[in-house]
């Protein structure tokens, strides 16, 4: 089982799309093991997006992430890291496939609703950055035998 870090960005919260977004991961078959609503500070936002710190959009991105609350989550399941990236869709909503979150709900790259870890290494680093171990819940979903053989 893998775990991945998923964050509904301020636009998703402000547009009241949190239920729609969470529903997609639940109905796909993934299990939520951590969730919190938070007002992010600049330090955390800058750390999270450190890989992009030289990019021209970095300051605007950090301004955006701290501008309103986010929903930070950890989801669990087989291949959840890659699968969540597909559920989320391409970075630019203009080219994100219909059916994906960004393809269905977004129109511009600077307001693309959601973050998802892009690889096993970034997933473990991001889960550790955003969550204390005590905030994550180990539980056994009863539907598991109906999702995996
Ligand atoms: P990802 O979120 O699909 O992994 P990344 O390339 O890692 O995409 O970029 C991180 C975030 O930075 C994007 O989700 C988006 O919010 C923002 N971003 C990326 N490229 C641009 C841009 O050209 N203009 C404005 N914001 C951008
Ligand atoms: Mg990324």
PDB file of C-alpha atoms and ligand atoms in Angstrom:
ATOM      1  CA  UNK A   1       0.000   0.000   0.000  1.00  0.00           C
ATOM      2  CA  UNK A   2       1.220   3.478  -0.865  1.00  0.00           C
ATOM      3  CA  UNK A   3       0.372   6.812   0.714  1.00  0.00           C
ATOM      4  CA  UNK A   4       0.251  10.159  -1.053  1.00  0.00           C
ATOM      5  CA  UNK A   5      -0.154  13.768  -0.012  1.00  0.00           C
ATOM      6  CA  UNK A   6      -3.139  15.588  -1.517  1.00  0.00           C
ATOM      7  CA  UNK A   7      -4.021  19.222  -0.878  1.00  0.00           C
ATOM      8  CA  UNK A   8      -7.163  21.047  -1.968  1.00  0.00           C
ATOM      9  CA  UNK A   9      -5.818  24.508  -2.720  1.00  0.00           C
ATOM     10  CA  UNK A  10      -7.495  27.786  -1.641  1.00  0.00           C
ATOM     11  CA  UNK A  11      -9.508  28.028  -4.886  1.00  0.00           C
ATOM     12  CA  UNK A  12     -11.046  24.591  -4.293  1.00  0.00           C
ATOM     13  CA  UNK A  13     -12.026  25.585  -0.754  1.00  0.00           C
ATOM     14  CA  UNK A  14     -13.342  29.036  -1.765  1.00  0.00           C
ATOM     15  CA  UNK A  15     -15.334  27.548  -4.640  1.00  0.00           C
ATOM     16  CA  UNK A  16     -16.885  25.002  -2.235  1.00  0.00           C
ATOM     17  CA  UNK A  17     -15.621  22.096  -4.323  1.00  0.00           C
ATOM     18  CA  UNK A  18     -14.116  20.118  -1.421  1.00  0.00           C
ATOM     19  CA  UNK A  19     -16.935  17.566  -1.326  1.00  0.00           C
ATOM     20  CA  UNK A  20     -16.798  16.983  -5.079  1.00  0.00           C
ATOM     21  CA  UNK A  21     -13.020  16.571  -4.971  1.00  0.00           C
ATOM     22  CA  UNK A  22     -12.908  14.236  -1.945  1.00  0.00           C
ATOM     23  CA  UNK A  23     -15.735  12.158  -3.424  1.00  0.00           C
ATOM     24  CA  UNK A  24     -13.601  11.319  -6.458  1.00  0.00           C
ATOM     25  CA  UNK A  25     -10.859   9.735  -4.357  1.00  0.00           C
ATOM     26  CA  UNK A  26     -13.330   7.894  -2.123  1.00  0.00           C
ATOM     27  CA  UNK A  27     -15.394   6.457  -4.939  1.00  0.00           C
ATOM     28  CA  UNK A  28     -12.299   5.416  -6.895  1.00  0.00           C
ATOM     29  CA  UNK A  29     -11.415   3.153  -3.982  1.00  0.00           C
ATOM     30  CA  UNK A  30      -8.806   5.023  -1.995  1.00  0.00           C
ATOM     31  CA  UNK A  31      -8.792   5.428   1.759  1.00  0.00           C
ATOM     32  CA  UNK A  32      -8.322   8.684   3.623  1.00  0.00           C
ATOM     33  CA  UNK A  33      -5.901   8.284   6.507  1.00  0.00           C
ATOM     34  CA  UNK A  34      -5.395  11.944   7.422  1.00  0.00           C
ATOM     35  CA  UNK A  35      -7.186  15.240   6.864  1.00  0.00           C
ATOM     36  CA  UNK A  36      -7.030  18.766   8.256  1.00  0.00           C
ATOM     37  CA  UNK A  37      -8.165  22.208   7.211  1.00  0.00           C
ATOM     38  CA  UNK A  38      -5.476  24.783   7.740  1.00  0.00           C
ATOM     39  CA  UNK A  39      -4.391  28.308   7.034  1.00  0.00           C
ATOM     40  CA  UNK A  40      -0.898  27.756   5.644  1.00  0.00           C
ATOM     41  CA  UNK A  41       1.948  30.130   6.564  1.00  0.00           C
ATOM     42  CA  UNK A  42       4.579  31.307   4.071  1.00  0.00           C
ATOM     43  CA  UNK A  43       7.293  29.152   5.578  1.00  0.00           C
ATOM     44  CA  UNK A  44       5.377  25.920   4.987  1.00  0.00           C
ATOM     45  CA  UNK A  45       4.190  27.001   1.518  1.00  0.00           C
ATOM     46  CA  UNK A  46       7.758  27.899   0.491  1.00  0.00           C
ATOM     47  CA  UNK A  47       9.118  24.626   1.844  1.00  0.00           C
ATOM     48  CA  UNK A  48       6.444  22.619   0.049  1.00  0.00           C
ATOM     49  CA  UNK A  49       7.182  24.311  -3.291  1.00  0.00           C
ATOM     50  CA  UNK A  50      10.943  24.607  -2.743  1.00  0.00           C
ATOM     51  CA  UNK A  51      11.653  22.736  -6.003  1.00  0.00           C
ATOM     52  CA  UNK A  52      10.033  25.657  -7.881  1.00  0.00           C
ATOM     53  CA  UNK A  53      11.759  28.483  -5.995  1.00  0.00           C
ATOM     54  CA  UNK A  54      13.654  29.761  -9.064  1.00  0.00           C
ATOM     55  CA  UNK A  55      10.566  29.760 -11.291  1.00  0.00           C
ATOM     56  CA  UNK A  56       8.897  33.067 -12.220  1.00  0.00           C
ATOM     57  CA  UNK A  57       5.550  31.923 -10.813  1.00  0.00           C
ATOM     58  CA  UNK A  58       6.979  31.008  -7.371  1.00  0.00           C
ATOM     59  CA  UNK A  59       6.014  34.177  -5.472  1.00  0.00           C
ATOM     60  CA  UNK A  60       2.518  34.244  -6.961  1.00  0.00           C
ATOM     61  CA  UNK A  61       2.107  30.561  -6.133  1.00  0.00           C
ATOM     62  CA  UNK A  62       3.093  31.072  -2.491  1.00  0.00           C
ATOM     63  CA  UNK A  63       0.846  34.179  -2.261  1.00  0.00           C
ATOM     64  CA  UNK A  64      -2.013  32.043  -3.588  1.00  0.00           C
ATOM     65  CA  UNK A  65      -1.434  29.090  -1.239  1.00  0.00           C
ATOM     66  CA  UNK A  66      -1.470  31.352   1.860  1.00  0.00           C
ATOM     67  CA  UNK A  67      -4.437  33.443   0.645  1.00  0.00           C
ATOM     68  CA  UNK A  68      -7.201  31.231   2.118  1.00  0.00           C
ATOM     69  CA  UNK A  69      -7.501  27.869   3.884  1.00  0.00           C
ATOM     70  CA  UNK A  70      -6.504  24.566   2.290  1.00  0.00           C
ATOM     71  CA  UNK A  71      -7.515  20.976   3.016  1.00  0.00           C
ATOM     72  CA  UNK A  72      -4.441  18.790   3.548  1.00  0.00           C
ATOM     73  CA  UNK A  73      -4.961  15.054   3.221  1.00  0.00           C
ATOM     74  CA  UNK A  74      -3.183  11.723   3.065  1.00  0.00           C
ATOM     75  CA  UNK A  75      -4.736   8.984   0.930  1.00  0.00           C
ATOM     76  CA  UNK A  76      -3.801   5.321   0.900  1.00  0.00           C
ATOM     77  CA  UNK A  77      -4.134   2.521  -1.642  1.00  0.00           C
ATOM     78  CA  UNK A  78      -2.322   0.424  -4.216  1.00  0.00           C
ATOM     79  CA  UNK A  79      -0.505   2.721  -6.657  1.00  0.00           C
ATOM     80  CA  UNK A  80      -2.341   5.687  -5.167  1.00  0.00           C
ATOM     81  CA  UNK A  81       0.480   8.112  -6.042  1.00  0.00           C
ATOM     82  CA  UNK A  82       0.253   7.638  -9.822  1.00  0.00           C
ATOM     83  CA  UNK A  83      -3.493   7.028  -9.756  1.00  0.00           C
ATOM     84  CA  UNK A  84      -4.154  10.257  -7.838  1.00  0.00           C
ATOM     85  CA  UNK A  85      -2.121  12.196 -10.416  1.00  0.00           C
ATOM     86  CA  UNK A  86      -4.474  10.808 -13.083  1.00  0.00           C
ATOM     87  CA  UNK A  87      -7.558  11.702 -11.046  1.00  0.00           C
ATOM     88  CA  UNK A  88      -6.108  15.222 -10.663  1.00  0.00           C
ATOM     89  CA  UNK A  89      -5.179  15.681 -14.343  1.00  0.00           C
ATOM     90  CA  UNK A  90      -2.479  17.677 -16.128  1.00  0.00           C
ATOM     91  CA  UNK A  91      -1.037  20.776 -14.438  1.00  0.00           C
ATOM     92  CA  UNK A  92      -2.718  23.128 -16.912  1.00  0.00           C
ATOM     93  CA  UNK A  93      -6.512  22.664 -16.780  1.00  0.00           C
ATOM     94  CA  UNK A  94      -6.637  23.648 -20.457  1.00  0.00           C
ATOM     95  CA  UNK A  95      -4.995  20.344 -21.375  1.00  0.00           C
ATOM     96  CA  UNK A  96      -6.248  18.258 -18.442  1.00  0.00           C
ATOM     97  CA  UNK A  97      -8.478  15.401 -19.617  1.00  0.00           C
ATOM     98  CA  UNK A  98     -12.226  15.703 -19.129  1.00  0.00           C
ATOM     99  CA  UNK A  99     -13.114  13.489 -16.159  1.00  0.00           C
ATOM    100  CA  UNK A 100     -10.099  14.668 -14.186  1.00  0.00           C
ATOM    101  CA  UNK A 101     -10.466  17.226 -11.387  1.00  0.00           C
ATOM    102  CA  UNK A 102      -8.566  19.937 -13.245  1.00  0.00           C
ATOM    103  CA  UNK A 103     -10.192  18.958 -16.562  1.00  0.00           C
ATOM    104  CA  UNK A 104     -13.699  19.164 -15.126  1.00  0.00           C
ATOM    105  CA  UNK A 105     -13.411  22.015 -12.655  1.00  0.00           C
ATOM    106  CA  UNK A 106     -10.556  24.358 -13.602  1.00  0.00           C
ATOM    107  CA  UNK A 107      -9.741  26.866 -16.325  1.00  0.00           C
ATOM    108  CA  UNK A 108      -6.267  28.244 -15.581  1.00  0.00           C
ATOM    109  CA  UNK A 109      -2.860  26.955 -14.501  1.00  0.00           C
ATOM    110  CA  UNK A 110      -2.534  29.388 -11.604  1.00  0.00           C
ATOM    111  CA  UNK A 111      -5.857  28.210 -10.127  1.00  0.00           C
ATOM    112  CA  UNK A 112      -5.726  24.460 -10.676  1.00  0.00           C
ATOM    113  CA  UNK A 113      -7.496  23.438  -7.477  1.00  0.00           C
ATOM    114  CA  UNK A 114      -5.382  20.650  -6.089  1.00  0.00           C
ATOM    115  CA  UNK A 115      -1.903  19.318  -5.393  1.00  0.00           C
ATOM    116  CA  UNK A 116      -0.843  15.669  -5.467  1.00  0.00           C
ATOM    117  CA  UNK A 117       2.611  14.177  -4.832  1.00  0.00           C
ATOM    118  CA  UNK A 118       4.319  13.149  -8.073  1.00  0.00           C
ATOM    119  CA  UNK A 119       6.516  10.183  -6.982  1.00  0.00           C
ATOM    120  CA  UNK A 120       7.181   7.871  -4.008  1.00  0.00           C
ATOM    121  CA  UNK A 121      10.061  10.049  -2.723  1.00  0.00           C
ATOM    122  CA  UNK A 122       8.078  13.300  -2.865  1.00  0.00           C
ATOM    123  CA  UNK A 123       5.030  11.556  -1.371  1.00  0.00           C
ATOM    124  CA  UNK A 124       6.893  10.449   1.751  1.00  0.00           C
ATOM    125  CA  UNK A 125       8.644  13.819   2.096  1.00  0.00           C
ATOM    126  CA  UNK A 126       5.361  15.743   1.704  1.00  0.00           C
ATOM    127  CA  UNK A 127       3.390  13.503   4.088  1.00  0.00           C
ATOM    128  CA  UNK A 128       6.136  14.070   6.682  1.00  0.00           C
ATOM    129  CA  UNK A 129       6.215  17.831   6.001  1.00  0.00           C
ATOM    130  CA  UNK A 130       2.469  18.320   6.410  1.00  0.00           C
ATOM    131  CA  UNK A 131       1.486  15.700   8.993  1.00  0.00           C
ATOM    132  CA  UNK A 132       2.684  14.509  12.334  1.00  0.00           C
ATOM    133  CA  UNK A 133       2.640  10.694  12.588  1.00  0.00           C
ATOM    134  CA  UNK A 134       0.022  11.039  15.376  1.00  0.00           C
ATOM    135  CA  UNK A 135      -2.367  12.759  12.926  1.00  0.00           C
ATOM    136  CA  UNK A 136      -2.494   9.735  10.615  1.00  0.00           C
ATOM    137  CA  UNK A 137      -4.993   6.963  11.277  1.00  0.00           C
ATOM    138  CA  UNK A 138      -4.335   3.312  10.505  1.00  0.00           C
ATOM    139  CA  UNK A 139      -7.652   1.654   9.816  1.00  0.00           C
ATOM    140  CA  UNK A 140      -8.995  -1.316   7.916  1.00  0.00           C
ATOM    141  CA  UNK A 141     -11.711  -0.413   5.376  1.00  0.00           C
ATOM    142  CA  UNK A 142     -14.274  -3.241   5.168  1.00  0.00           C
ATOM    143  CA  UNK A 143     -14.599  -2.872   1.397  1.00  0.00           C
ATOM    144  CA  UNK A 144     -10.939  -3.747   0.833  1.00  0.00           C
ATOM    145  CA  UNK A 145     -11.568  -7.339  -0.355  1.00  0.00           C
ATOM    146  CA  UNK A 146     -13.974  -5.911  -2.951  1.00  0.00           C
ATOM    147  CA  UNK A 147     -11.328  -3.560  -4.337  1.00  0.00           C
ATOM    148  CA  UNK A 148      -8.297  -5.851  -4.512  1.00  0.00           C
ATOM    149  CA  UNK A 149      -7.988  -9.541  -5.358  1.00  0.00           C
TER     150      UNK A 149
HETATM  151  P1  LIG B   1       1.700  19.933 -10.490  1.00  0.00           P
HETATM  152  O1  LIG B   1       0.890  20.646  -9.440  1.00  0.00           O
HETATM  153  O2  LIG B   1       0.820  19.361 -11.569  1.00  0.00           O
HETATM  154  O3  LIG B   1       2.655  18.906  -9.907  1.00  0.00           O
HETATM  155  P2  LIG B   1       4.039  21.616 -10.981  1.00  0.00           P
HETATM  156  O4  LIG B   1       4.712  21.752 -12.289  1.00  0.00           O
HETATM  157  O5  LIG B   1       4.743  20.849  -9.909  1.00  0.00           O
HETATM  158  O6  LIG B   1       2.571  21.040 -11.244  1.00  0.00           O
HETATM  159  O7  LIG B   1       3.748  23.088 -10.456  1.00  0.00           O
HETATM  160  C1  LIG B   1       3.307  23.295  -9.133  1.00  0.00           C
HETATM  161  C2  LIG B   1       2.195  24.304  -9.147  1.00  0.00           C
HETATM  162  O8  LIG B   1       2.719  25.550  -9.542  1.00  0.00           O
HETATM  163  C3  LIG B   1       1.059  24.035 -10.143  1.00  0.00           C
HETATM  164  O9  LIG B   1       0.099  23.112  -9.657  1.00  0.00           O
HETATM  165  C4  LIG B   1       0.477  25.422 -10.309  1.00  0.00           C
HETATM  166  O10 LIG B   1      -0.338  25.752  -9.176  1.00  0.00           O
HETATM  167  C5  LIG B   1       1.738  26.292 -10.248  1.00  0.00           C
HETATM  168  N1  LIG B   1       2.241  26.589 -11.586  1.00  0.00           N
HETATM  169  C6  LIG B   1       2.983  25.767 -12.365  1.00  0.00           C
HETATM  170  N2  LIG B   1       3.264  26.370 -13.537  1.00  0.00           N
HETATM  171  C7  LIG B   1       2.711  27.595 -13.468  1.00  0.00           C
HETATM  172  C8  LIG B   1       2.649  28.705 -14.372  1.00  0.00           C
HETATM  173  O11 LIG B   1       3.187  28.680 -15.483  1.00  0.00           O
HETATM  174  N3  LIG B   1       1.943  29.802 -13.952  1.00  0.00           N
HETATM  175  C9  LIG B   1       1.342  29.859 -12.730  1.00  0.00           C
HETATM  176  N4  LIG B   1       1.381  28.849 -11.861  1.00  0.00           N
HETATM  177  C10 LIG B   1       2.042  27.735 -12.221  1.00  0.00           C
HETATM  178 MG1  LIG B   2       4.401  19.121  -8.800  1.00  0.00          MG
END
